[in-house]
Coordinates of C-alpha atoms in Angstrom, one line a residue:
Chain A
M1 CA 44.5 -30.1 -3.8
A2 CA 45.0 -32.7 -1.1
H3 CA 45.0 -35.4 -3.7
R4 CA 47.9 -33.8 -5.6
D5 CA 49.9 -33.7 -2.5
G6 CA 49.7 -37.4 -2.1
I7 CA 50.4 -38.2 -5.8
V8 CA 53.3 -35.7 -6.1
K9 CA 56.0 -37.1 -3.8
A10 CA 58.3 -34.7 -2.1
K11 CA 61.9 -35.2 -3.4
T12 CA 63.8 -33.7 -0.4
R13 CA 63.3 -34.0 3.3
R14 CA 62.9 -30.2 3.6
S15 CA 60.0 -30.1 1.1
K16 CA 58.5 -33.1 2.9
R17 CA 58.5 -31.2 6.2
F18 CA 57.0 -28.2 4.4
L19 CA 54.2 -30.3 3.0
Q20 CA 53.6 -31.9 6.4
S21 CA 53.3 -28.5 8.1
R22 CA 50.5 -27.7 5.7
E23 CA 48.5 -30.8 6.2
P24 CA 45.4 -30.8 8.5
K25 CA 46.4 -31.8 12.0
L26 CA 44.5 -33.1 15.1
T27 CA 45.2 -30.0 17.2
E28 CA 45.8 -26.9 15.2
G29 CA 48.5 -24.4 15.9
Q30 CA 48.2 -20.7 15.5
K31 CA 46.3 -19.3 12.5
S32 CA 48.2 -17.0 10.2
S33 CA 46.6 -14.0 8.6
M34 CA 47.2 -12.2 5.3
I35 CA 46.8 -8.5 4.9
I36 CA 45.9 -7.4 1.4
R37 CA 45.5 -4.0 -0.1
G38 CA 42.7 -3.4 -2.6
G39 CA 42.7 -1.6 -6.0
N40 CA 42.5 1.9 -4.5
S41 CA 43.5 2.6 -0.9
S42 CA 43.9 5.8 1.0
E43 CA 46.6 6.8 3.4
T44 CA 44.4 5.9 6.4
V45 CA 43.8 2.4 5.1
S46 CA 47.5 1.8 4.3
Q47 CA 48.6 2.9 7.7
A48 CA 45.9 0.9 9.4
L49 CA 47.0 -2.3 7.6
K50 CA 50.6 -1.7 8.5
D51 CA 49.5 -1.2 12.2
V52 CA 47.5 -4.4 12.3
Y53 CA 50.4 -6.2 10.7
A54 CA 52.7 -4.9 13.4
L55 CA 50.3 -6.2 16.0
K56 CA 50.2 -9.7 14.5
K57 CA 53.8 -9.7 13.4
P58 CA 55.2 -13.2 13.3
N59 CA 52.0 -14.9 11.9
A60 CA 51.0 -12.4 9.3
V61 CA 51.8 -11.8 5.7
L62 CA 51.5 -8.2 4.3
Y63 CA 50.9 -8.2 0.6
K64 CA 52.8 -5.2 -0.8
R65 CA 51.1 -4.8 -4.1
K66 CA 47.6 -3.7 -4.8
N67 CA 45.1 -6.4 -5.8
M68 CA 41.9 -5.7 -7.7
V69 CA 39.7 -8.0 -5.7
R70 CA 36.1 -7.5 -4.7
P71 CA 35.6 -10.0 -1.8
F72 CA 31.8 -9.7 -1.6
D73 CA 31.3 -10.4 -5.3
D74 CA 34.0 -12.9 -6.1
S75 CA 36.1 -14.5 -3.4
T76 CA 38.1 -16.9 -5.6
A77 CA 41.1 -14.7 -5.7
L78 CA 41.2 -14.5 -1.9
E79 CA 40.9 -18.3 -1.7
F80 CA 43.7 -18.7 -4.1
F81 CA 45.9 -16.4 -2.0
S82 CA 45.0 -18.3 1.1
K83 CA 45.9 -21.6 -0.5
K84 CA 49.2 -20.4 -1.6
S85 CA 50.3 -18.8 1.7
D86 CA 48.4 -21.2 4.0
C87 CA 46.6 -18.4 5.8
S88 CA 43.1 -18.8 7.1
L89 CA 42.5 -15.2 8.4
F90 CA 42.5 -12.2 6.1
L91 CA 42.2 -8.5 6.3
F92 CA 41.4 -6.6 3.1
G93 CA 41.6 -2.8 3.0
S94 CA 40.2 -0.6 0.2
H95 CA 38.9 2.9 -0.4
N96 CA 36.4 4.3 -2.8
K97 CA 33.8 7.0 -2.9
K98 CA 30.9 4.8 -1.9
R99 CA 32.7 3.0 0.9
P100 CA 35.6 5.2 2.2
N101 CA 38.3 3.6 4.4
N102 CA 37.0 0.1 4.2
L103 CA 38.4 -2.9 6.1
I104 CA 37.1 -6.4 5.6
F105 CA 38.0 -8.9 8.4
G106 CA 37.4 -12.5 7.3
R107 CA 38.3 -16.1 8.0
M108 CA 38.4 -19.3 6.0
F109 CA 37.6 -22.9 6.5
D110 CA 39.2 -25.4 4.2
F111 CA 40.3 -22.5 2.0
H112 CA 36.7 -21.3 1.4
V113 CA 35.4 -18.1 2.9
L114 CA 33.5 -18.8 6.2
D115 CA 32.7 -15.3 7.6
M116 CA 33.4 -11.7 6.3
F117 CA 32.7 -8.5 8.1
E118 CA 33.1 -5.1 6.4
L119 CA 34.0 -2.3 8.8
G120 CA 34.5 1.3 7.9
I121 CA 37.1 3.4 9.7
E122 CA 35.7 6.7 11.0
R123 CA 38.6 7.7 13.2
F124 CA 42.0 6.2 13.3
V125 CA 45.0 7.0 15.5
S126 CA 48.1 5.2 14.3
L127 CA 51.0 3.7 16.3
R128 CA 53.3 6.4 15.1
D129 CA 51.1 9.2 16.5
V130 CA 51.1 7.8 20.0
K131 CA 54.5 8.4 21.5
T132 CA 54.8 5.7 24.1
D133 CA 56.9 2.5 24.1
T134 CA 55.2 -0.5 22.8
C135 CA 55.3 -4.0 24.1
P136 CA 57.4 -6.6 22.4
E137 CA 56.2 -8.5 19.3
G138 CA 54.2 -11.6 19.8
T139 CA 52.8 -10.9 23.3
K140 CA 49.5 -12.5 23.9
P141 CA 47.0 -9.7 24.4
L142 CA 44.2 -9.5 26.9
L143 CA 40.9 -9.2 25.1
V144 CA 38.0 -7.4 26.6
F145 CA 34.6 -7.0 24.9
A146 CA 32.1 -4.5 26.4
G147 CA 28.6 -3.7 25.4
E148 CA 25.3 -5.7 25.6
L149 CA 25.1 -5.6 21.8
F150 CA 27.8 -8.2 21.7
E151 CA 25.5 -10.5 23.6
T152 CA 22.1 -9.8 22.1
D153 CA 22.6 -9.1 18.4
R154 CA 23.5 -12.2 16.3
E155 CA 25.8 -10.3 13.9
H156 CA 27.7 -8.8 16.8
Q157 CA 28.1 -12.2 18.4
R158 CA 29.7 -13.5 15.2
L159 CA 31.8 -10.4 14.9
R160 CA 33.0 -11.0 18.5
N161 CA 34.0 -14.5 17.7
L162 CA 35.8 -13.4 14.6
L163 CA 37.7 -10.6 16.4
T164 CA 38.7 -13.1 19.1
D165 CA 40.0 -15.5 16.5
F166 CA 41.8 -12.7 14.7
F167 CA 43.5 -11.1 17.7
C168 CA 44.1 -13.9 20.2
G169 CA 47.6 -15.1 20.0
P170 CA 48.9 -18.7 20.1
R171 CA 47.2 -21.2 22.3
V172 CA 49.4 -21.5 25.4
S173 CA 49.1 -23.6 28.5
A174 CA 50.8 -21.2 30.9
V175 CA 51.4 -17.4 30.8
R176 CA 54.0 -15.4 32.6
L177 CA 52.3 -13.1 35.1
A178 CA 54.6 -10.2 34.6
G179 CA 54.2 -10.5 30.8
L180 CA 50.6 -9.4 30.6
E181 CA 51.3 -6.1 28.9
H182 CA 48.9 -5.6 26.1
V183 CA 45.1 -5.2 26.3
L184 CA 42.7 -4.8 23.4
H185 CA 39.4 -3.3 24.4
F186 CA 36.3 -3.5 22.0
T187 CA 33.2 -1.5 22.8
A188 CA 30.0 -1.9 20.9
L189 CA 27.5 1.0 21.0
E190 CA 24.7 2.0 18.6
G191 CA 26.1 0.1 15.6
K192 CA 29.6 1.3 16.1
I193 CA 32.6 -0.5 17.5
Y194 CA 35.4 1.3 19.3
M195 CA 38.7 -0.6 19.4
R196 CA 41.3 0.7 21.8
S197 CA 44.7 -0.8 22.6
Y198 CA 46.5 0.0 25.9
K199 CA 49.7 -0.9 27.7
V200 CA 49.1 -2.5 31.1
L201 CA 51.1 -1.2 34.1
L202 CA 51.0 -3.4 37.1
K203 CA 51.2 -1.3 40.2
K204 CA 51.6 -2.4 43.8
S205 CA 48.5 -2.9 45.8
G206 CA 48.1 -4.1 49.3
C207 CA 47.6 -7.7 48.4
R208 CA 49.0 -10.2 45.9
T209 CA 46.9 -9.1 42.9
P210 CA 48.3 -5.9 41.5
R211 CA 46.4 -2.7 40.7
I212 CA 46.0 -2.0 37.0
Q213 CA 46.9 1.3 35.3
L214 CA 46.5 1.7 31.6
Q215 CA 48.6 3.7 29.3
D216 CA 47.4 4.7 25.8
M217 CA 49.3 2.8 23.2
G218 CA 49.0 1.5 19.7
P219 CA 46.3 1.9 17.1
S220 CA 42.8 2.9 18.0
F221 CA 39.9 2.6 15.6
D222 CA 36.4 3.8 15.5
F223 CA 34.6 1.3 13.3
V224 CA 31.1 1.4 11.7
M225 CA 29.4 -1.8 10.7
R226 CA 28.8 -2.1 7.0
R227 CA 28.0 -5.3 5.0
N228 CA 28.7 -8.8 6.2
H229 CA 28.7 -12.3 5.0
M230 CA 28.1 -14.9 7.7
A231 CA 28.4 -18.6 7.2
S232 CA 25.3 -20.8 7.2
D233 CA 24.6 -22.6 10.4
D234 CA 25.6 -26.1 9.2
L235 CA 28.8 -24.8 7.7
Y236 CA 29.6 -23.1 10.9
K237 CA 28.9 -26.4 12.8
T238 CA 31.1 -28.4 10.4
A239 CA 33.9 -26.0 11.0
H240 CA 33.7 -26.6 14.7
R241 CA 33.7 -30.4 14.5
Q242 CA 36.7 -31.7 16.4
P243 CA 38.4 -35.0 15.5
R244 CA 38.0 -38.0 17.8
G245 CA 41.5 -38.1 19.2
V246 CA 41.4 -34.7 20.8
K247 CA 39.2 -35.3 23.8
P248 CA 40.9 -37.5 26.4
K249 CA 38.8 -40.5 27.1
K250 CA 37.5 -40.6 30.7
K251 CA 38.3 -43.9 32.5
K252 CA 35.3 -45.2 34.3
N253 CA 35.2 -46.3 37.9
I254 CA 38.4 -44.4 38.9
S255 CA 38.1 -41.5 41.3
H256 CA 40.4 -39.4 43.4
D257 CA 39.6 -38.5 47.0
A258 CA 40.6 -35.4 48.9
F259 CA 44.0 -36.8 49.9
G260 CA 45.0 -37.5 46.4
T261 CA 44.7 -41.3 46.6
R262 CA 43.4 -43.0 43.6
L263 CA 40.3 -45.1 44.2
G264 CA 38.9 -47.8 42.0
R265 CA 35.5 -49.4 41.9
L266 CA 34.8 -53.1 41.3
H267 CA 31.4 -54.4 40.4
M268 CA 30.7 -58.0 41.8
Q269 CA 27.9 -60.4 41.6
K270 CA 25.9 -61.2 44.7
Q271 CA 27.8 -63.7 46.9
D272 CA 26.5 -66.2 49.4
L273 CA 28.5 -65.6 52.5
D274 CA 28.0 -69.1 53.9
K275 CA 29.7 -70.7 51.0
L276 CA 32.6 -68.3 50.8
Q277 CA 36.0 -69.9 50.2
T278 CA 38.3 -68.5 52.8
R279 CA 41.8 -69.6 54.0
K280 CA 42.0 -73.3 54.9
M281 CA 43.1 -74.0 58.4
K282 CA 43.7 -77.7 58.9
G283 CA 43.1 -77.6 62.6
L284 CA 39.7 -76.1 62.3
R285 CA 38.5 -78.6 59.7
K286 CA 35.5 -80.6 60.8
R287 CA 36.3 -84.3 60.8
R288 CA 33.8 -87.2 60.8
G289 CA 32.8 -88.4 64.2
D290 CA 34.9 -85.8 65.9
R291 CA 32.2 -83.5 67.1
G292 CA 31.5 -85.4 70.3
G293 CA 35.1 -86.0 71.1
A294 CA 36.4 -82.5 70.5
A295 CA 35.6 -81.4 74.0
A296 CA 37.2 -84.4 75.5
R297 CA 40.3 -84.1 73.4
G298 CA 40.6 -80.5 74.3
F299 CA 40.4 -81.5 77.9
F300 CA 43.0 -84.1 77.4
F301 CA 45.5 -81.5 75.9
T302 CA 45.1 -79.0 78.6
D303 CA 45.7 -81.8 81.1
S304 CA 49.0 -82.8 79.4
S305 CA 50.2 -79.3 79.3
G306 CA 49.9 -78.8 83.0
F307 CA 51.9 -82.0 83.4
Chain B
M1 CA 45.3 -3.3 76.9
A2 CA 42.1 -3.9 78.7
S3 CA 40.0 -2.0 76.3
C4 CA 41.2 -4.2 73.3
S5 CA 38.6 -7.0 73.2
F6 CA 38.3 -9.9 70.9
E7 CA 35.7 -8.3 68.6
D8 CA 37.6 -5.1 68.3
V9 CA 40.7 -7.1 67.1
L10 CA 38.6 -9.0 64.5
A11 CA 36.9 -5.8 63.3
K12 CA 40.2 -4.1 62.9
A13 CA 41.5 -7.0 60.9
E14 CA 38.5 -6.9 58.6
R15 CA 39.0 -3.2 58.0
D16 CA 42.6 -3.7 57.2
E17 CA 41.7 -6.4 54.7
A18 CA 39.1 -4.1 53.0
E19 CA 41.7 -1.4 52.8
K20 CA 44.0 -3.7 51.0
L21 CA 41.5 -4.9 48.6
K22 CA 40.2 -1.4 47.9
G23 CA 42.8 -1.0 45.2
I24 CA 41.6 -3.9 43.2
T25 CA 37.9 -4.1 43.8
V26 CA 35.6 -2.9 41.0
S27 CA 31.9 -2.8 41.4
K28 CA 29.7 -3.7 38.5
E29 CA 26.0 -4.4 38.0
L30 CA 26.5 -7.7 36.2
D31 CA 29.4 -10.0 36.6
L32 CA 31.7 -10.4 33.6
E33 CA 32.1 -13.6 31.7
F34 CA 35.6 -14.8 31.8
D35 CA 37.6 -17.1 29.5
P36 CA 41.0 -17.3 31.1
G37 CA 42.2 -19.8 28.6
N38 CA 42.0 -17.2 25.9
L39 CA 42.7 -14.2 28.3
L40 CA 39.3 -13.0 27.4
A41 CA 36.6 -11.1 29.3
F42 CA 33.2 -10.0 28.3
D43 CA 31.3 -7.2 29.9
K44 CA 27.5 -7.3 29.4
N45 CA 26.7 -4.2 31.4
R46 CA 24.8 -1.4 29.7
I47 CA 27.0 1.5 28.7
D48 CA 25.6 4.9 29.7
T49 CA 25.3 7.0 26.5
R50 CA 25.3 10.2 28.5
E51 CA 28.9 9.7 29.5
F52 CA 29.8 9.0 25.9
K53 CA 30.1 12.5 24.7
D54 CA 32.8 13.6 22.3
C55 CA 35.0 15.5 24.7
K56 CA 35.0 12.9 27.4
R57 CA 35.0 9.8 25.2
E58 CA 38.6 8.7 25.5
D59 CA 38.6 9.1 29.2
F60 CA 35.4 7.2 29.6
L61 CA 36.7 4.4 27.4
R62 CA 39.9 4.3 29.3
S63 CA 38.3 4.1 32.7
L64 CA 35.9 1.4 31.4
A65 CA 38.9 -0.5 30.0
R66 CA 40.8 -0.1 33.3
D67 CA 37.9 -1.6 35.3
N68 CA 37.4 -4.5 33.0
T69 CA 41.1 -5.3 32.8
Q70 CA 41.3 -5.1 36.6
L71 CA 38.6 -7.7 36.9
L72 CA 40.2 -9.9 34.3
V73 CA 43.6 -9.7 36.0
N74 CA 42.0 -10.6 39.3
E75 CA 40.6 -13.7 37.7
I76 CA 43.9 -14.6 36.2
W77 CA 45.7 -14.2 39.5
K78 CA 43.4 -16.7 41.0
L79 CA 44.8 -19.4 38.8
P80 CA 47.4 -21.9 40.1
T81 CA 50.9 -20.7 39.6
E82 CA 54.3 -22.4 39.5
R83 CA 57.9 -21.3 39.2
V84 CA 59.5 -22.2 35.9
E85 CA 63.2 -21.1 35.6
E86 CA 62.9 -18.3 38.2
V87 CA 59.8 -16.9 36.5
L88 CA 56.3 -17.0 38.1
V89 CA 53.9 -18.5 35.6
A90 CA 50.2 -19.1 35.9
K91 CA 48.7 -22.3 34.4
L92 CA 45.9 -21.5 32.1
P93 CA 42.9 -23.8 31.7
D94 CA 41.4 -24.9 28.4
P95 CA 39.7 -22.1 26.4
T96 CA 36.0 -22.0 26.6
T97 CA 35.2 -19.9 23.5
L98 CA 34.6 -22.3 20.6
L99 CA 36.7 -21.1 17.7
P100 CA 36.3 -22.8 14.3
R101 CA 39.0 -24.9 12.9
E102 CA 41.3 -23.9 10.0
K103 CA 41.0 -27.1 8.0
P104 CA 38.7 -30.1 8.4
A105 CA 39.9 -32.9 10.7
P106 CA 42.2 -35.4 9.1
K107 CA 40.7 -38.8 8.4
P108 CA 42.6 -41.8 9.5
K109 CA 44.4 -43.3 6.5
P110 CA 43.4 -46.9 5.6
P111 CA 46.4 -49.3 5.8
T112 CA 48.3 -50.0 2.6
K113 CA 48.4 -53.5 1.0
W114 CA 51.7 -54.3 2.8
E115 CA 50.4 -53.0 6.1
Q116 CA 47.4 -55.2 5.9
F117 CA 49.5 -58.2 5.1
A118 CA 52.0 -57.4 7.9
K119 CA 49.1 -57.1 10.4
L120 CA 47.7 -60.4 9.2
K121 CA 51.0 -62.2 9.5
G122 CA 52.1 -60.4 12.7
I123 CA 55.3 -59.0 11.2
Q124 CA 56.7 -56.2 13.3
K125 CA 58.7 -53.3 12.0
K126 CA 62.4 -53.7 12.8
K127 CA 64.5 -50.7 13.5
K128 CA 67.5 -50.7 11.1
T129 CA 70.8 -48.9 11.3
N130 CA 71.4 -46.0 8.9
L131 CA 74.8 -47.1 7.7
V132 CA 76.0 -50.5 6.5
W133 CA 79.6 -51.8 6.2
D134 CA 80.5 -52.2 2.6
E135 CA 83.2 -54.9 2.1
V136 CA 83.9 -54.0 -1.4
H137 CA 84.7 -50.3 -0.8
K138 CA 85.8 -50.9 2.8
E139 CA 83.8 -48.1 4.3
W140 CA 80.4 -47.3 5.9
R141 CA 77.8 -46.5 3.4
R142 CA 74.1 -45.8 3.7
R143 CA 71.6 -48.6 3.4
W144 CA 69.7 -47.1 0.5
G145 CA 69.9 -44.0 -1.7
Y146 CA 72.8 -42.2 -3.3
K147 CA 76.1 -44.2 -3.1
R148 CA 74.6 -47.1 -1.2
A149 CA 76.3 -50.1 0.1
K150 CA 75.2 -52.9 -2.3
D151 CA 74.3 -51.3 -5.6
D152 CA 74.5 -53.9 -8.3
T153 CA 74.0 -51.5 -11.2
K154 CA 77.4 -49.8 -10.3
E155 CA 79.5 -52.9 -10.6
W156 CA 82.4 -52.6 -13.1
L157 CA 82.6 -56.3 -13.8
I158 CA 79.8 -58.8 -14.2
E159 CA 80.5 -62.5 -14.9
V160 CA 78.2 -63.9 -17.5
P161 CA 76.3 -66.9 -15.9
E162 CA 76.6 -70.3 -17.6
N163 CA 73.0 -70.6 -18.8
A164 CA 72.8 -67.1 -20.2
D165 CA 72.8 -66.0 -23.9
P166 CA 76.4 -64.9 -24.7
S167 CA 75.2 -61.9 -26.8
E168 CA 73.0 -60.6 -24.0
H169 CA 74.1 -57.3 -22.5
Q170 CA 74.4 -58.0 -18.8
F171 CA 74.8 -54.3 -17.7
N172 CA 71.7 -53.3 -19.7
K173 CA 69.8 -56.2 -18.2
R174 CA 70.5 -55.0 -14.7
N175 CA 69.6 -51.4 -15.6
K176 CA 66.3 -52.5 -17.2
A177 CA 65.5 -54.6 -14.2
K178 CA 66.0 -51.6 -11.9
K179 CA 63.8 -49.4 -14.1
E180 CA 61.1 -52.0 -13.9
R181 CA 61.3 -52.2 -10.1
V182 CA 61.1 -48.4 -9.9
A183 CA 58.1 -48.3 -12.2
R184 CA 56.4 -51.1 -10.2
N185 CA 57.0 -49.4 -6.9
E186 CA 55.5 -46.1 -8.2
Y187 CA 52.5 -48.0 -9.6
N188 CA 51.9 -49.7 -6.3
R189 CA 52.2 -46.4 -4.4
L190 CA 49.6 -44.8 -6.7
K191 CA 47.3 -47.7 -6.3
N192 CA 47.6 -47.5 -2.6
I193 CA 46.6 -43.8 -2.8
A194 CA 43.7 -44.6 -5.1
R195 CA 42.5 -47.3 -2.8
A196 CA 42.8 -44.9 0.2
Q197 CA 40.7 -42.2 -1.5
K198 CA 38.4 -44.7 -3.1
I199 CA 39.0 -43.4 -6.6
K200 CA 38.2 -45.8 -9.3
V201 CA 41.1 -46.4 -11.6
P202 CA 40.4 -47.7 -15.1
G203 CA 41.7 -51.2 -16.0
M204 CA 44.8 -52.0 -18.0
G205 CA 45.2 -50.2 -21.2
L206 CA 42.6 -47.5 -20.6
A207 CA 44.8 -45.1 -18.5
P208 CA 46.9 -43.2 -21.0
T209 CA 50.6 -44.2 -21.3
P210 CA 53.3 -43.1 -23.8
R211 CA 53.4 -46.3 -25.7
Q212 CA 50.2 -48.3 -26.3
S213 CA 49.9 -51.4 -28.4
K214 CA 47.3 -51.7 -31.2
A215 CA 45.1 -54.0 -29.2
E216 CA 45.0 -51.6 -26.2
L217 CA 44.2 -48.7 -28.5
A218 CA 41.4 -50.7 -30.1
Q219 CA 40.1 -51.6 -26.6
A220 CA 40.2 -48.0 -25.5
V221 CA 38.3 -46.9 -28.7
N222 CA 35.7 -49.5 -28.1
V223 CA 35.2 -48.6 -24.5
A224 CA 34.9 -44.9 -25.4
K225 CA 32.4 -45.7 -28.1
I226 CA 30.0 -47.5 -25.8
S227 CA 30.4 -44.9 -23.0
T228 CA 27.3 -43.0 -24.1
A229 CA 23.8 -42.9 -22.6
S230 CA 22.5 -45.3 -25.2
V231 CA 25.6 -47.6 -25.0
G232 CA 27.0 -46.6 -28.4
K233 CA 24.0 -47.6 -30.4
F234 CA 23.8 -44.4 -32.4
Q235 CA 27.5 -43.7 -32.7
D236 CA 28.8 -43.5 -36.3
N237 CA 31.7 -45.6 -37.3
L238 CA 35.1 -44.2 -38.3
P239 CA 35.9 -44.5 -42.1
K240 CA 37.6 -47.9 -42.0
E241 CA 36.1 -49.2 -38.7
K242 CA 34.1 -52.3 -38.6
T243 CA 31.5 -52.8 -35.9
P244 CA 32.6 -55.8 -33.8
K245 CA 30.2 -58.6 -34.2
N246 CA 30.5 -60.2 -30.7
T247 CA 29.1 -57.4 -28.6
G248 CA 26.9 -58.3 -25.7
K249 CA 27.0 -61.5 -23.7
K250 CA 29.3 -64.2 -24.9
R251 CA 27.6 -67.0 -23.1
K252 CA 23.9 -67.5 -23.2
F253 CA 22.2 -69.2 -20.3
Q254 CA 18.8 -70.7 -20.4
P255 CA 16.2 -68.9 -18.2
L256 CA 15.9 -70.4 -14.7
I257 CA 12.3 -71.5 -15.0
G258 CA 11.6 -72.3 -18.7
D259 CA 10.7 -75.3 -20.6
F260 CA 10.9 -78.2 -18.2
S261 CA 10.8 -81.0 -20.8
S262 CA 13.7 -79.5 -22.8
E263 CA 15.7 -79.1 -19.7
K264 CA 15.1 -82.7 -18.7
Q265 CA 16.1 -83.8 -22.2
K266 CA 19.3 -81.8 -22.0
Q267 CA 20.3 -83.2 -18.6
L268 CA 19.6 -86.8 -19.8
D269 CA 21.7 -86.3 -23.0
L270 CA 24.5 -85.0 -20.9
L271 CA 24.4 -88.0 -18.7
K272 CA 24.5 -90.3 -21.7
V273 CA 27.6 -88.6 -23.1
M274 CA 29.3 -88.8 -19.8
D275 CA 28.5 -92.5 -19.5
S276 CA 29.6 -93.5 -23.0
K277 CA 33.2 -94.8 -23.4
K278 CA 33.7 -93.6 -26.9
P279 CA 34.8 -90.0 -27.4
R280 CA 32.3 -87.7 -29.1
L281 CA 32.8 -86.8 -32.6
D282 CA 31.9 -83.4 -34.0
V283 CA 31.5 -84.2 -37.7
T284 CA 31.7 -80.7 -39.1
K285 CA 34.8 -79.9 -37.0
A286 CA 36.5 -83.2 -38.0
V287 CA 35.7 -82.6 -41.7
N288 CA 37.0 -79.0 -41.6
K289 CA 40.2 -80.2 -39.9
Q290 CA 40.7 -82.8 -42.5
M291 CA 40.2 -80.4 -45.3
R292 CA 42.7 -77.9 -43.8
E293 CA 45.3 -80.6 -43.4
E294 CA 45.0 -81.6 -47.0
D295 CA 45.3 -78.0 -48.2
M296 CA 48.5 -77.5 -46.1
E297 CA 50.0 -80.7 -47.5
S298 CA 49.3 -79.6 -51.1
R299 CA 50.8 -76.2 -50.4
H300 CA 53.9 -77.6 -48.9
K301 CA 54.4 -79.9 -51.9
N302 CA 54.3 -76.9 -54.2
K303 CA 56.5 -74.6 -52.0
K304 CA 59.2 -77.1 -51.3
D305 CA 61.2 -75.7 -54.2
F306 CA 60.9 -72.1 -52.9
G307 CA 62.8 -72.6 -49.6
K308 CA 62.3 -72.6 -45.9
K309 CA 59.6 -69.9 -45.7
G310 CA 57.4 -72.0 -43.5
R311 CA 59.8 -72.1 -40.6
R312 CA 60.2 -68.3 -40.5
G313 CA 56.5 -67.8 -40.4
K314 CA 56.3 -70.0 -37.4
M315 CA 59.0 -68.1 -35.6
S316 CA 57.3 -64.7 -35.9
G317 CA 54.3 -66.1 -34.0
K318 CA 56.5 -67.2 -31.1
G319 CA 58.2 -63.8 -30.8
K320 CA 55.0 -61.8 -30.5
A321 CA 53.7 -63.9 -27.7
G322 CA 56.9 -63.6 -25.7
G323 CA 57.1 -59.8 -26.1
K324 CA 53.8 -59.1 -24.6
G325 CA 54.5 -60.5 -21.2
P326 CA 57.0 -58.1 -19.6
K327 CA 55.4 -55.1 -21.3
G328 CA 52.1 -55.8 -19.5
K329 CA 53.5 -55.3 -16.1
G330 CA 56.3 -52.7 -15.9
R331 CA 54.7 -49.7 -17.5
K332 CA 54.4 -46.5 -15.5
P333 CA 50.8 -45.2 -15.7
Q334 CA 50.4 -41.4 -15.4
M335 CA 47.2 -40.8 -13.5
K336 CA 45.8 -37.4 -14.1
Q337 CA 42.5 -37.9 -12.3
G338 CA 41.4 -36.6 -9.0
K339 CA 38.6 -34.5 -7.5
R340 CA 39.2 -30.9 -6.9

């Protein structure tokens, strides 16, 4: 696919910009996600997909029509969609008798499936049912994971990484302190994952840091872990490989001290201090045959000055 | 006043501090792991299943979330802040959780042929203006593209140069030259791409083009025929096809260490020929040439009455050789290869 983009030249500047935005870059921007409905989906699943779409609004694509896709058997259709819409995260919802209210969270690397986790919805409270005001679109949420399973179990670790990838917003260098409004809390307990979403209220406390109060908001899910497809270790490692230009190169022999001054270090060879070349002072130069008469001459000068 | 001692004042200050911090302190068994770059916190503490009953579940989860969020907010408030346009903003460090990339890292592109040459010669890129003054139209026009300043194909009058053929179509000549330039540019661009991706492009005549000459088609057929595992040995011929006789090596070299005496003899003969002043005479060749000349003379004597057919025959040979030259360069190859 990349070869075709080089051979087929863009005819307008707009199309050239579009193609450039889809090329791989050194530092990547935000990942966009596609939300797809399966062949058969229940009311719960449809509402759940709409709620997640609302959470991820600017960088998500909601596919309106139903697609007969089985991600665990054949992922070529998903890969085709991802190539067309340039999305690397996906959420696939379906419903059948064997697996009711099924959601599959997944991510792609180079338009091939990297990880997929199938979670079943046991209990779901939608955005509509909770009557509080929500925070504006596109706020970066605070993510909290609780439960020792997220640390000990390998599958849970990978799921934690996937959920971070899915729900963390754009990579920012600074955040407005008053704008931390949304928190997503994931709890892992006995093979089930409880996802809750709260609105953060910053109350006055005695000192600078505010006291937190939470208000129920947004969708809340009770997930149960079903199948999963995790990437092999070497594929996972390849996906993490960073290009060379990203890390700033450390300059050697330069340090900063406590006052902020920049100190450098020079490495010299060993020097013989007797043979050091210093400033030449003509008067101090040793002349031939002068050593005996120096004292006399000095005497002579002082004599004349007193004159 | 006398009862207030130094220690009392200090103790009172400490108590005040503790009061202030009571609102925001949370006690946990294990400290949380923080990733302020991603606004992420991870709580490793064990969750008491007794408190996780159906009726109290939401409240338990909410209080757990409140505690964890308080700790995370405490951590974020420790970061350095600055004021950006009347808004207090905290500067986030780099995220510590490693997230996989979307696409593999881009590889640096190898320089094109022109870039290599420019680097070798030390030619710098000069910044050029977008518009150029066009004297003919007396206005500013773009340097290249639609309605450019000096477009020689759009001239309404072209003087025929002195040494040109009067029946030649000058406008068509310019249009054809432009088409050839465009085709050559496209060809070079595709070659640069092929060189960058190290794709092997087949030689002249083997890449399919709309119009291929008889010789090129024959070459393509031959190459296709020998592209089997047994180098075309067991391929059947087409109905009227003749197997070409001169397959294999055209030149035959003697083995490096063979018959020493014959090699010595050969070298000595060569030296003798080089020494001799008289030119060598290949008797068979000379005889054949003589016979051919005699045949031609006899034919001419017979055909003198018929007319000037001989001259026309000679002309056709010249035309063919001339026509092949420009065709060889300016074709536009359509490359349909590429790995998926």
